[in-house]
Coordinates of C-alpha atoms in Angstrom, one line a residue:
X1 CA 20.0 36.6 13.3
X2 CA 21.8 37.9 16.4
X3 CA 22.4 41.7 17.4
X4 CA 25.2 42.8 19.4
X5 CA 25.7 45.7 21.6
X6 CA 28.4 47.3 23.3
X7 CA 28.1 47.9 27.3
X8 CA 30.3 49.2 29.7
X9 CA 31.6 45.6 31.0
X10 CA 32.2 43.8 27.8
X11 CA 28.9 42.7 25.1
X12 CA 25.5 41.8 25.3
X13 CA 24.0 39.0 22.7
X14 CA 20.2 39.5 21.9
X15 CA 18.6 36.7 20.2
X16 CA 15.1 35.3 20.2
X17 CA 13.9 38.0 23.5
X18 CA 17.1 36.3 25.7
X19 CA 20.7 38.6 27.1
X20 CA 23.7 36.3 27.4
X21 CA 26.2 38.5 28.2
X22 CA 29.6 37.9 26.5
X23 CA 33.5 38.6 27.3
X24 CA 35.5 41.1 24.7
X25 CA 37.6 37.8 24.0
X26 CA 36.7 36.7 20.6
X27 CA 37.2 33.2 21.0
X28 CA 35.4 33.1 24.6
X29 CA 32.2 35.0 22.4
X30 CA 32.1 32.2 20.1
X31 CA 32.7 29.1 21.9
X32 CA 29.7 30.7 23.7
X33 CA 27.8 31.2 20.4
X34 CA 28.0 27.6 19.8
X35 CA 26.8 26.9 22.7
X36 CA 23.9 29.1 22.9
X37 CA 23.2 27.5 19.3
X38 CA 23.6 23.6 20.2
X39 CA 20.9 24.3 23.7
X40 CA 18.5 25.6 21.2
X41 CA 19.3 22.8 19.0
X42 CA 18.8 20.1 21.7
X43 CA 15.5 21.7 22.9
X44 CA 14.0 21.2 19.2
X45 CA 15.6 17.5 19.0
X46 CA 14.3 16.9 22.6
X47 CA 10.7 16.1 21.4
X48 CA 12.4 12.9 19.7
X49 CA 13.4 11.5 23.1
X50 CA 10.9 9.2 24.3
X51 CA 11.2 7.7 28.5
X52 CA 11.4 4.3 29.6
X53 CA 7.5 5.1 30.4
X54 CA 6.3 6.2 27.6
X55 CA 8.0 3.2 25.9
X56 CA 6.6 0.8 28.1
X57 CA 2.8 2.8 27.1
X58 CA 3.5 1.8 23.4
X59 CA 4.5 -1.5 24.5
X60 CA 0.7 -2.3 26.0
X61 CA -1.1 -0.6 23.0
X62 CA 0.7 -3.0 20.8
X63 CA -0.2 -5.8 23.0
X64 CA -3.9 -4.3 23.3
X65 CA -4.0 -4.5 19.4
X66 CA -2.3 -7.8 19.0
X67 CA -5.1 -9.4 20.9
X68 CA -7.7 -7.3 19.2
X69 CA -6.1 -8.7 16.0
X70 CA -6.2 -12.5 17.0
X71 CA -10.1 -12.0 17.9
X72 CA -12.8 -13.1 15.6
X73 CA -14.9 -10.1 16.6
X74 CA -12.4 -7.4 16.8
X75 CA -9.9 -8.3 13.7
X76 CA -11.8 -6.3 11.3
X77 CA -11.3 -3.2 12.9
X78 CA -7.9 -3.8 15.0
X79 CA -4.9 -1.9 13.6
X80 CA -2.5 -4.7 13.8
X81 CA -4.0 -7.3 11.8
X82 CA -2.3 -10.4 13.1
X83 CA -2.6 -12.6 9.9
X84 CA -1.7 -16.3 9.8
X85 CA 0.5 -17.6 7.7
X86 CA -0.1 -21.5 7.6
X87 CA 3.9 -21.9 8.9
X88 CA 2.7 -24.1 11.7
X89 CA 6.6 -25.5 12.8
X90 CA 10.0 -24.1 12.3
X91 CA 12.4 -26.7 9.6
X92 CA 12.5 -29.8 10.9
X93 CA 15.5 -31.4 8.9
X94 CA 14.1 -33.0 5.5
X95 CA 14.3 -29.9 3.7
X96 CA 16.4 -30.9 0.6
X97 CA 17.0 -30.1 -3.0
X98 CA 17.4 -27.4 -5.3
X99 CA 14.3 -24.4 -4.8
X100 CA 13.8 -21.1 -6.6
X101 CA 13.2 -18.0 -4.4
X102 CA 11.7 -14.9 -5.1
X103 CA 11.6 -11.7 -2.8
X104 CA 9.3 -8.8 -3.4
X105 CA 9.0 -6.2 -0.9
X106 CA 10.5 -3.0 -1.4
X107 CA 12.2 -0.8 -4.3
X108 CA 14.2 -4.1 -5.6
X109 CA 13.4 -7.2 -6.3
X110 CA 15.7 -10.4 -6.0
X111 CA 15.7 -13.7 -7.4
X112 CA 17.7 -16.7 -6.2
X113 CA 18.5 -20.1 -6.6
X114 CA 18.7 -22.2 -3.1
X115 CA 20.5 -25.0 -2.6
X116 CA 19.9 -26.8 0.6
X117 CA 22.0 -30.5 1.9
X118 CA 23.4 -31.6 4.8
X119 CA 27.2 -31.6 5.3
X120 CA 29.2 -33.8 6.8
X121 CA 27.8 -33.3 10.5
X122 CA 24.5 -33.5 9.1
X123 CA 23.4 -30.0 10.1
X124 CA 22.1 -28.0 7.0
X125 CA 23.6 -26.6 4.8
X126 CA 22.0 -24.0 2.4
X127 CA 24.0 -22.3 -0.6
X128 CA 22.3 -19.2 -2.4
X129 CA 23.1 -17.9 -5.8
X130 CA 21.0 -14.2 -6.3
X131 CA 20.2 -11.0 -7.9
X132 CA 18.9 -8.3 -7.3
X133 CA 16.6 -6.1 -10.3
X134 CA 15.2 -2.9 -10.2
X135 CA 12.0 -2.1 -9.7
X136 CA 11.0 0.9 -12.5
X137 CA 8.3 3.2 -10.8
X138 CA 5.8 2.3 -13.6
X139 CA 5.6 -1.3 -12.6
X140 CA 5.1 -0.7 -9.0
X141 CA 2.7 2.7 -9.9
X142 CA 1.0 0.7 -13.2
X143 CA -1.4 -2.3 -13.4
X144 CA -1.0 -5.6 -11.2
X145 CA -0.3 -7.3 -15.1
X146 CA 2.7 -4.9 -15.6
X147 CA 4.0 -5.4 -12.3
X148 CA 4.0 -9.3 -12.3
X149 CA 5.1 -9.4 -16.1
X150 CA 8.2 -7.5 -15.0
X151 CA 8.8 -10.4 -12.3
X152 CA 8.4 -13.0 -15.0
X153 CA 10.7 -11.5 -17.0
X154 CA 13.2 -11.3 -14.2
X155 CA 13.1 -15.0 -13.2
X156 CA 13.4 -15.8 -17.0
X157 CA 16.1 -13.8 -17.4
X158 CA 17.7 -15.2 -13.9
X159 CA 17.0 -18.7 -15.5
X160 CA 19.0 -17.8 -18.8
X161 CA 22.2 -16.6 -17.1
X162 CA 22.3 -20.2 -15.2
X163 CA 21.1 -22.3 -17.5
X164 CA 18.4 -23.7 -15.7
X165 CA 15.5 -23.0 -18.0
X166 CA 15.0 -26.9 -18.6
X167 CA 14.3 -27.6 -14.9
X168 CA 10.8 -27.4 -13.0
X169 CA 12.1 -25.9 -9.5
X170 CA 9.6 -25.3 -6.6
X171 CA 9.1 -22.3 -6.0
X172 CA 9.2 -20.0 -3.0
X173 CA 7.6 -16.8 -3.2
X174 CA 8.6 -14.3 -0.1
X175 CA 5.9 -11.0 -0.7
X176 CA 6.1 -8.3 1.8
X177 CA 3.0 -7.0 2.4
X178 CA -0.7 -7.7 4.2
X179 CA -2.0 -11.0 2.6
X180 CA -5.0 -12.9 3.9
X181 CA -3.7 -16.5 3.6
X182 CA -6.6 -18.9 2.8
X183 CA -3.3 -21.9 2.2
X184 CA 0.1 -22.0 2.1
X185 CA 0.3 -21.1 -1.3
X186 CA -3.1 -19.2 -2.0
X187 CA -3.2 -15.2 -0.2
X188 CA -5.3 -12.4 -0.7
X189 CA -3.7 -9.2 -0.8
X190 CA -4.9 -6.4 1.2
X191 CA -3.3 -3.4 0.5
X192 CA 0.0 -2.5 -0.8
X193 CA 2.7 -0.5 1.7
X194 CA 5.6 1.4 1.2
X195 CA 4.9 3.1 -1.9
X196 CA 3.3 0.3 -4.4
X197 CA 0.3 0.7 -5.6
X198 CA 0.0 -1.6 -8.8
X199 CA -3.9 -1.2 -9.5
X200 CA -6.3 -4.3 -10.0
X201 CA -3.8 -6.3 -7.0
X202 CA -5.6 -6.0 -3.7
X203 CA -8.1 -8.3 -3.5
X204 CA -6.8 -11.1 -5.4
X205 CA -4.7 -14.0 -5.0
X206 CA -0.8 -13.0 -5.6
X207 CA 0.0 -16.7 -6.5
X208 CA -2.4 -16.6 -9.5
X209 CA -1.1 -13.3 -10.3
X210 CA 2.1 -14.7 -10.5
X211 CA 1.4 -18.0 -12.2
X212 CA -0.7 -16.2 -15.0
X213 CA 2.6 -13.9 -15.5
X214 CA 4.4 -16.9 -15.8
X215 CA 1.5 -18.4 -18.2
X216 CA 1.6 -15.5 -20.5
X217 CA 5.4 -15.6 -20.9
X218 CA 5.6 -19.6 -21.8
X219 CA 8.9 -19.4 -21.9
X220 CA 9.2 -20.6 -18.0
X221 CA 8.0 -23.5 -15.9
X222 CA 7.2 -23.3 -11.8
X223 CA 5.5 -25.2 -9.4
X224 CA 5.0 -22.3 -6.8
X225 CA 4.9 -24.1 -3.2
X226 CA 4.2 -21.4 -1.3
X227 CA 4.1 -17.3 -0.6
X228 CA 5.8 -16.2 3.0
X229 CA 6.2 -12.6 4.2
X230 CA 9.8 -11.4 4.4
X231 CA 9.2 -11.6 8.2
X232 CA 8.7 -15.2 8.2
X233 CA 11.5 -16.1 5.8
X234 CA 13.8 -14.6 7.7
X235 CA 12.6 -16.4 11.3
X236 CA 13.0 -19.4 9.0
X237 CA 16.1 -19.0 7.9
X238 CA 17.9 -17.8 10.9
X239 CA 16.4 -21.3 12.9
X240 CA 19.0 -23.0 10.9
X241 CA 21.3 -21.3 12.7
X242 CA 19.1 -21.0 15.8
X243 CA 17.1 -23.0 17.3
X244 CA 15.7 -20.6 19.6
X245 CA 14.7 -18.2 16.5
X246 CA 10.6 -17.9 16.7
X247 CA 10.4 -14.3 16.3
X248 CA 11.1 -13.0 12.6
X249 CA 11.5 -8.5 12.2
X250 CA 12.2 -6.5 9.3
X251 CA 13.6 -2.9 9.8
X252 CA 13.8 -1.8 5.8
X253 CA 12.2 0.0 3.6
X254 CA 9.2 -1.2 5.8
X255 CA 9.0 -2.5 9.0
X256 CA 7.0 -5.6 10.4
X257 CA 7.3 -8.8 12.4
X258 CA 6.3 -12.1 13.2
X259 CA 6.4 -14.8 15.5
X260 CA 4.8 -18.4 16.6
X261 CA 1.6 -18.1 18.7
X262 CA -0.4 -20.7 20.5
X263 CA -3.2 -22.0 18.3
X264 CA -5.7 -22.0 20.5
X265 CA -5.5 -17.9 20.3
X266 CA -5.4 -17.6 16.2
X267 CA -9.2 -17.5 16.3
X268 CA -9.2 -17.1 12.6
X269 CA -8.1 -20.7 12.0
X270 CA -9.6 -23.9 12.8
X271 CA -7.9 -25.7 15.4
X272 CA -5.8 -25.7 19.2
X273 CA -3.0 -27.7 19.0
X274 CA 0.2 -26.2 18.2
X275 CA 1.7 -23.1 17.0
X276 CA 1.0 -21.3 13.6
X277 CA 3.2 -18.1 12.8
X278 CA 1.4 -15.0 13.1
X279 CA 2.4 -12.0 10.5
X280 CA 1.3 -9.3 12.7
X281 CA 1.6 -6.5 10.0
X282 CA 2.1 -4.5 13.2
X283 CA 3.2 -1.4 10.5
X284 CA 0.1 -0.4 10.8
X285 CA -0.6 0.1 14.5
X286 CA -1.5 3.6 15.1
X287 CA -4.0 4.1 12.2
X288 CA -6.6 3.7 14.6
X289 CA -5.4 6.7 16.6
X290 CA -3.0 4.3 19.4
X291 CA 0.4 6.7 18.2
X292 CA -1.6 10.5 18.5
X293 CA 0.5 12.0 21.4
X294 CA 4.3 10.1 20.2
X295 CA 3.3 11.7 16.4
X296 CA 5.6 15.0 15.9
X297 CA 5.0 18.2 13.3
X298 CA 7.5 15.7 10.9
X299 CA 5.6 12.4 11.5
X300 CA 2.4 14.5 9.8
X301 CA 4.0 16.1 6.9
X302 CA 5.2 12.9 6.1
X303 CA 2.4 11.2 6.4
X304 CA 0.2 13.8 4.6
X305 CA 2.6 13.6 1.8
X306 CA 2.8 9.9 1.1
X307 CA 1.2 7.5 -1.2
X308 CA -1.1 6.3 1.7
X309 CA -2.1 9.2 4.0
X310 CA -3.2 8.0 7.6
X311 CA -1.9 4.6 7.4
X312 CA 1.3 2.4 8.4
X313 CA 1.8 5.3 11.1
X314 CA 3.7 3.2 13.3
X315 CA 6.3 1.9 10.0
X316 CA 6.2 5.8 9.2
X317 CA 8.1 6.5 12.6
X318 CA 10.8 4.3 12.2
X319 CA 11.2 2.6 8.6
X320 CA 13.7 3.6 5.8
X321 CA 10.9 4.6 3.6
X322 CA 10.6 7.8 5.8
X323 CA 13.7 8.2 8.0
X324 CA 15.9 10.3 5.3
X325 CA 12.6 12.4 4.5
X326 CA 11.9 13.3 8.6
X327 CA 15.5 14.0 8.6
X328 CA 15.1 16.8 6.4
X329 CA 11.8 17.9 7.5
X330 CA 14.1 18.9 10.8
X331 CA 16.8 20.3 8.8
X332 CA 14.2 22.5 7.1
X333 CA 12.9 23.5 11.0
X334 CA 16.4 24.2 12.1
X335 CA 17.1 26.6 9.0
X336 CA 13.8 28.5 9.5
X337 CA 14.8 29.4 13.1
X338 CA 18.4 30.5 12.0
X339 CA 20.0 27.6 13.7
X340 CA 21.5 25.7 10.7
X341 CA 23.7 26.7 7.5
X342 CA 23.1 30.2 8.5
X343 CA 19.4 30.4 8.0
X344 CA 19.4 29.6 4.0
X345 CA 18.7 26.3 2.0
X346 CA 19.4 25.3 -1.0
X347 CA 16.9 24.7 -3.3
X348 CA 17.9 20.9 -3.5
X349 CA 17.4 20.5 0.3
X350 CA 14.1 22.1 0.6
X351 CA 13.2 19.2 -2.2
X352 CA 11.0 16.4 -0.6
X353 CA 12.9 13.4 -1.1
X354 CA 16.5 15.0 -1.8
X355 CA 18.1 13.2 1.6
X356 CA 18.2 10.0 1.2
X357 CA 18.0 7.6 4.1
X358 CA 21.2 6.2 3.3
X359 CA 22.7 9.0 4.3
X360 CA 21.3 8.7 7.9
X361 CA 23.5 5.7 8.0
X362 CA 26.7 7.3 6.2
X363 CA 26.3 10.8 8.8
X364 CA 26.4 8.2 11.7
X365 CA 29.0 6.4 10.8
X366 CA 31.5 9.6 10.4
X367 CA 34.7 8.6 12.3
X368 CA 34.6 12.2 13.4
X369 CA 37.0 14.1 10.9
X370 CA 33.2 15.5 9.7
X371 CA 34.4 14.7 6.2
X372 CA 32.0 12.3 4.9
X373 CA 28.8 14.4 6.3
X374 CA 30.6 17.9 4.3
X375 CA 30.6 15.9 1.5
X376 CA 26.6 14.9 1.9
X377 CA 25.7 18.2 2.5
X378 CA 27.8 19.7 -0.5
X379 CA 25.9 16.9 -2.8
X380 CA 22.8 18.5 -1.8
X381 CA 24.4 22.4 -2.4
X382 CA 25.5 23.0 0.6
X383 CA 28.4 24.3 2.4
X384 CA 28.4 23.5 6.1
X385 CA 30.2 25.2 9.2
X386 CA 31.8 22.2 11.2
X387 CA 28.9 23.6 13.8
X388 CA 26.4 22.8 11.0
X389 CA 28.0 19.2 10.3
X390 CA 27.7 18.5 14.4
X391 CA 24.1 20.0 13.9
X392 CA 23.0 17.2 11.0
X393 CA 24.8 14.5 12.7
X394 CA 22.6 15.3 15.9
X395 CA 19.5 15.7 13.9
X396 CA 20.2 11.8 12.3
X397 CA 20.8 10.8 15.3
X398 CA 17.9 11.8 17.1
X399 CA 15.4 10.1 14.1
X400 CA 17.3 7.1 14.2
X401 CA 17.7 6.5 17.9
X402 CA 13.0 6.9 18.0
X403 CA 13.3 4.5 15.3
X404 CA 15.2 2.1 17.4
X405 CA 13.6 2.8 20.8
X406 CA 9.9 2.6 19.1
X407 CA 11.1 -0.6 17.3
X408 CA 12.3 -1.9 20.2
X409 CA 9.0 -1.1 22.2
X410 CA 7.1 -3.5 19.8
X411 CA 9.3 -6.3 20.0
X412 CA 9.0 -6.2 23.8
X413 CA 5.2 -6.1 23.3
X414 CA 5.7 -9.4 20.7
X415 CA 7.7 -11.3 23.1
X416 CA 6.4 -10.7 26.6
X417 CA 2.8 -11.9 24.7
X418 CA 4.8 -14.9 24.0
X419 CA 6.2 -15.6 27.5
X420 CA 2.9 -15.1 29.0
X421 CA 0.9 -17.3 26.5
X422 CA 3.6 -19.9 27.6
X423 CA 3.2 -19.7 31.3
X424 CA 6.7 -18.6 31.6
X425 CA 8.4 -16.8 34.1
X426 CA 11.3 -16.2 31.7
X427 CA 12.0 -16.9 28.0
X428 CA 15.0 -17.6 26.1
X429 CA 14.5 -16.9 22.6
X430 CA 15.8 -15.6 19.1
X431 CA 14.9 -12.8 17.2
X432 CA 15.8 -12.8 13.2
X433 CA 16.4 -9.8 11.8
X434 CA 16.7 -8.4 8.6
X435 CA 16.4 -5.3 6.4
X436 CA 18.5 -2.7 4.8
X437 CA 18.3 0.0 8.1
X438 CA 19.1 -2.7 10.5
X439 CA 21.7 -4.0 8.5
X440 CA 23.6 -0.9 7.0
X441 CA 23.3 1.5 9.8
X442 CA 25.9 1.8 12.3
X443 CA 23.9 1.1 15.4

C-alpha cells in the first residue's frame, strides 16, 4: 500500500495523502515504517479509550437505572431490572450437611456435591466434589423439555459415578439469567441471555421445569430448596471467607451483579426492615438507549449479529460471549486499511466466530518472545510479521482494558448506591467475583 519515490535528498513515503520523508538507510526507513504503521494503529484503537469522565457518566446512568429498577412505577420499563432474590442475610453459621448443587449459566453446565461442617475452630468448612458437562447447541437452541431432560440426565449420571442415587439431598439450583422470584424456590424466567434460547422457557417457573425433568426420568429423587443467580452464589460463598462480601459479580460468558439493598427501597416486595439481595441483571443497561455515544462500529455488528439484537448492550461491551468476536471485527478493520498481515485475511479469520475469546487471554499473557500469539494466528491461517503479532496484542488489549474500565464503572455505580443508602461517608466492603474472563485472563 505505500509508494516510494526518489528525491534529490534521500526518499519520500506516500501513503493515505501524507509525505514522511525517509533516510537512504534501510534500517532507519523501516524502523520509521513501523512507526508510521503503529500511529495509525493507535489512532483506530483510540476510540476504545474511555476518560475518567466519561466513566464517571456511565457510573450515574447505571445509578439512574438502578433506581428506576427498584421503583414500582418505573421497573417495567427501566433497563436494569433490579430483581429480588428472597436472600434476605448473608450465612449465618447453621448451615450444615450434605447439599447437591447445580449451575446453569453459560455453554457448560456443572453439578456438584457440597459438603459443608465446621472444623476444629468452628469456622466453616465447605468441601466440593464437581463436574462439569457440555451443553450440545440443540439443548440450549431446542425446547425448554430437551433442555432440562439433558440436566436430569446429568445429575443422574453425577449421582451414579458417587453412588449416591439412594439419598434425597436438597437441592441448590444456581440459574444465570433474569428470573422474577415470586419465593425462594419458585422464579419466573424472563428471557434467556447469552445465546440460549430453549423455546416454551420464559414465562414459566424454572423450578417446575426442573422438577418435571426430574419426574419424567424417575430414576432420581430432589427436594429443590431454592434457585439463586450465579451472582448471588458467589457473594454467598465468598462471605465464608469474608465477612465484608455483600456485593456478588460475574465477568464470564455473561456479565451481571448483585448486592444487598435496604428493604425499604425494593418496592417490589412487601416490607422495610432489613436487607434483601438485589440481582440487578444490570447486562442489560443500555437497551433503552443509556450506552448510544460509548457503542463503537464493532459493538453494532455484534450486536446485529447475535441471537438477541438490541439487548444485553452493556454485557455485549465487556462479556466473554463477545470479547474474542470484537477482537476480530478490529482485525478485519486493520486489514482493510493495509495496516495488518499485509492487507489480506485468511478465509478462517474473516469467519465470525473463528477467534475465540480465549485467546484474548492467551495473546495477553505472551511473555513477550511473540510465540504463543504466532501460533494463534497460524491456527487461524495466518502468518504474522513480529509488527503484526505487536499489532493483535494491541488490538486484545484495547477490548479487554473497555471491558475492564466499563465493568468497573458499574461496580462503582453498585457500591457508592450502597454507601449512600447507608448514610456512610466511607464503606468498607467485599466484592465476590467470579467467571471465566475474570478468572483466566491475565489482568
Amino acid at each position: 500500500g505505500c509508494v516510494f519515490a526518489p528525491s534529490p535528498d534521500g526518499m519520500r513515503l506516500k501513503r493515505g495523502g501524507h509525505f514522511v520523508k525517509l533516510w537512504k538507510d534501510c534500517e532507519q526507513l523501516s524502523d520509521l515504517l513501523f512507526s508510521f504503521l503503529r500511529l495509525q494503529v493507535e489512532q483506530i484503537l483510540s476510540e476504545f479509550r474511555l476518560n475518567k469522565e466519561e466513566l464517571k457518566e456511565v457510573m450515574k446512568r447505571m445509578q439512574h437505572e438502578m433506581d428506576r429498577g427498584l421503583r414500582l412505577e418505573t421497573h417495567e420499563e427501566a433497563s436494569v431490572k433490579m430483581l429480588p432474590t428472597y436472600v434476605c442475610s448473608t450465612p449465618e453459621g447453621s448451615e450444615v450437611g450434605d447439599f447437591l448443587a447445580l449451575d446453569l449459566g453459560g455453554t457448560n453446565f456443572r453439578v456438584m456435591l457440597v459438603k459443608v461442617g465446621e472444623d476444629e475452630e468452628r469456622s466453616w468448612k465447605v468441601e466440593t466434589t464437581n463436574q462439569m458437562y457440555s451443553i450440545p447447541e440443540d439443548a440450549m437452541t431446542g425446547t425448554a423439555e430437551m433442555l432440562f431432560d439433558y440436566i436430569a440426565e446429568c445429575m443422574s449420571d453425577f449421582l451414579d459415578k458417587h453412588h449416591i442415587k439412594h439419598k434425597k439431598l436438597p437441592l441448590g439450583f444456581t440459574f444465570s439469567f433474569p428470573v422474577r422470584h415470586e419465593d425462594l424456590d419458585k422464579g419466573i424466567l424472563l428471557n434467556w441471555t447469552k445465546g440460549f434460547k430453549a423455546s416454551g422457557a420464559e414465562g414459566n417457573n424454572v423450578v417446575g421445569l426442573l422438577r418435571d425433568a426430574i419426574k419424567r426420568r424417575g430414576d432420581i429423587e430432589m427436594d429443590v430448596v431454592a434457585m439463586v443467580n450465579d451472582t448471588v452464589a458467589t457473594m454467598i460463598s465468598c462471605y465464608y471467607e469474608d465477612r465484608s462480601c455483600e456485593v456478588g459479580m460475574i465477568v464470564g460468558t455473561g456479565c451481571n451483579a448483585c448486592y444487598m439493598e435496604e428493604m425499604r427501597t425494593v418496592e417490589l416486595v412487601e416490607g422495610e426492615e432489613g436487607r434483601m439481595c438485589v440481582n440487578t441483571e444490570w447486562g442489560a443497561f443500555g437497551d433503552n438507549g443509556e450506552l448510544e455515544e460509548f457503542r463503537l462500529e464493532y459493538d453494532r455488528v455484534v450486536d446485529e449479529s447475535s441471537i438477541n439484537p438490541g439487548q444485553q448492550l452493556y454485557e455485549k461491551l465487556i462479556s466473554g460471549k463477545y470479547m474474542g468476536e470484537l477482537v476480530r471485527l478490529v482485525l478485519m478493520k486493520l486489514v482493510n486499511e493495509d495496516l495488518l498481515f499485509n492487507g489480506e485475511a485468511s478465509e478462517l479469520l474473516k469467519t465470525r466466530g473463528s477467534f475465540e475469546t480465549r485467546y484474548v487471554s492467551q495473546v495477553e499473557s505472551d511473555t513477550g518472545d511473540r510465540k504463543q500469539i504466532y501460533n494463534i494466528l497460524s491456527s487461524l491461517g495466518v502468518l504474522p510479521s513480529e509488527l503484526d503479532c505487536d499489532i493483535v496484542h494491541l488490538v486484545c488489549e484495547s477490548v479487554s482494558t473497555r471491558s475492564a474500565h466499563m465493568c468497573g464503572a458499574g461496580l462503582a455505580g453498585v457500591i457508592n448506591r450502597m454507601r449512600e443508602r447507608r448514610c456512610e461517608e466511607s464503606l468498607k466492603i467485599t466484592v465476590g467475583v467470579d467467571g471465566s474472563v475474570y478468572k483466566l485472563h491475565p489482568w
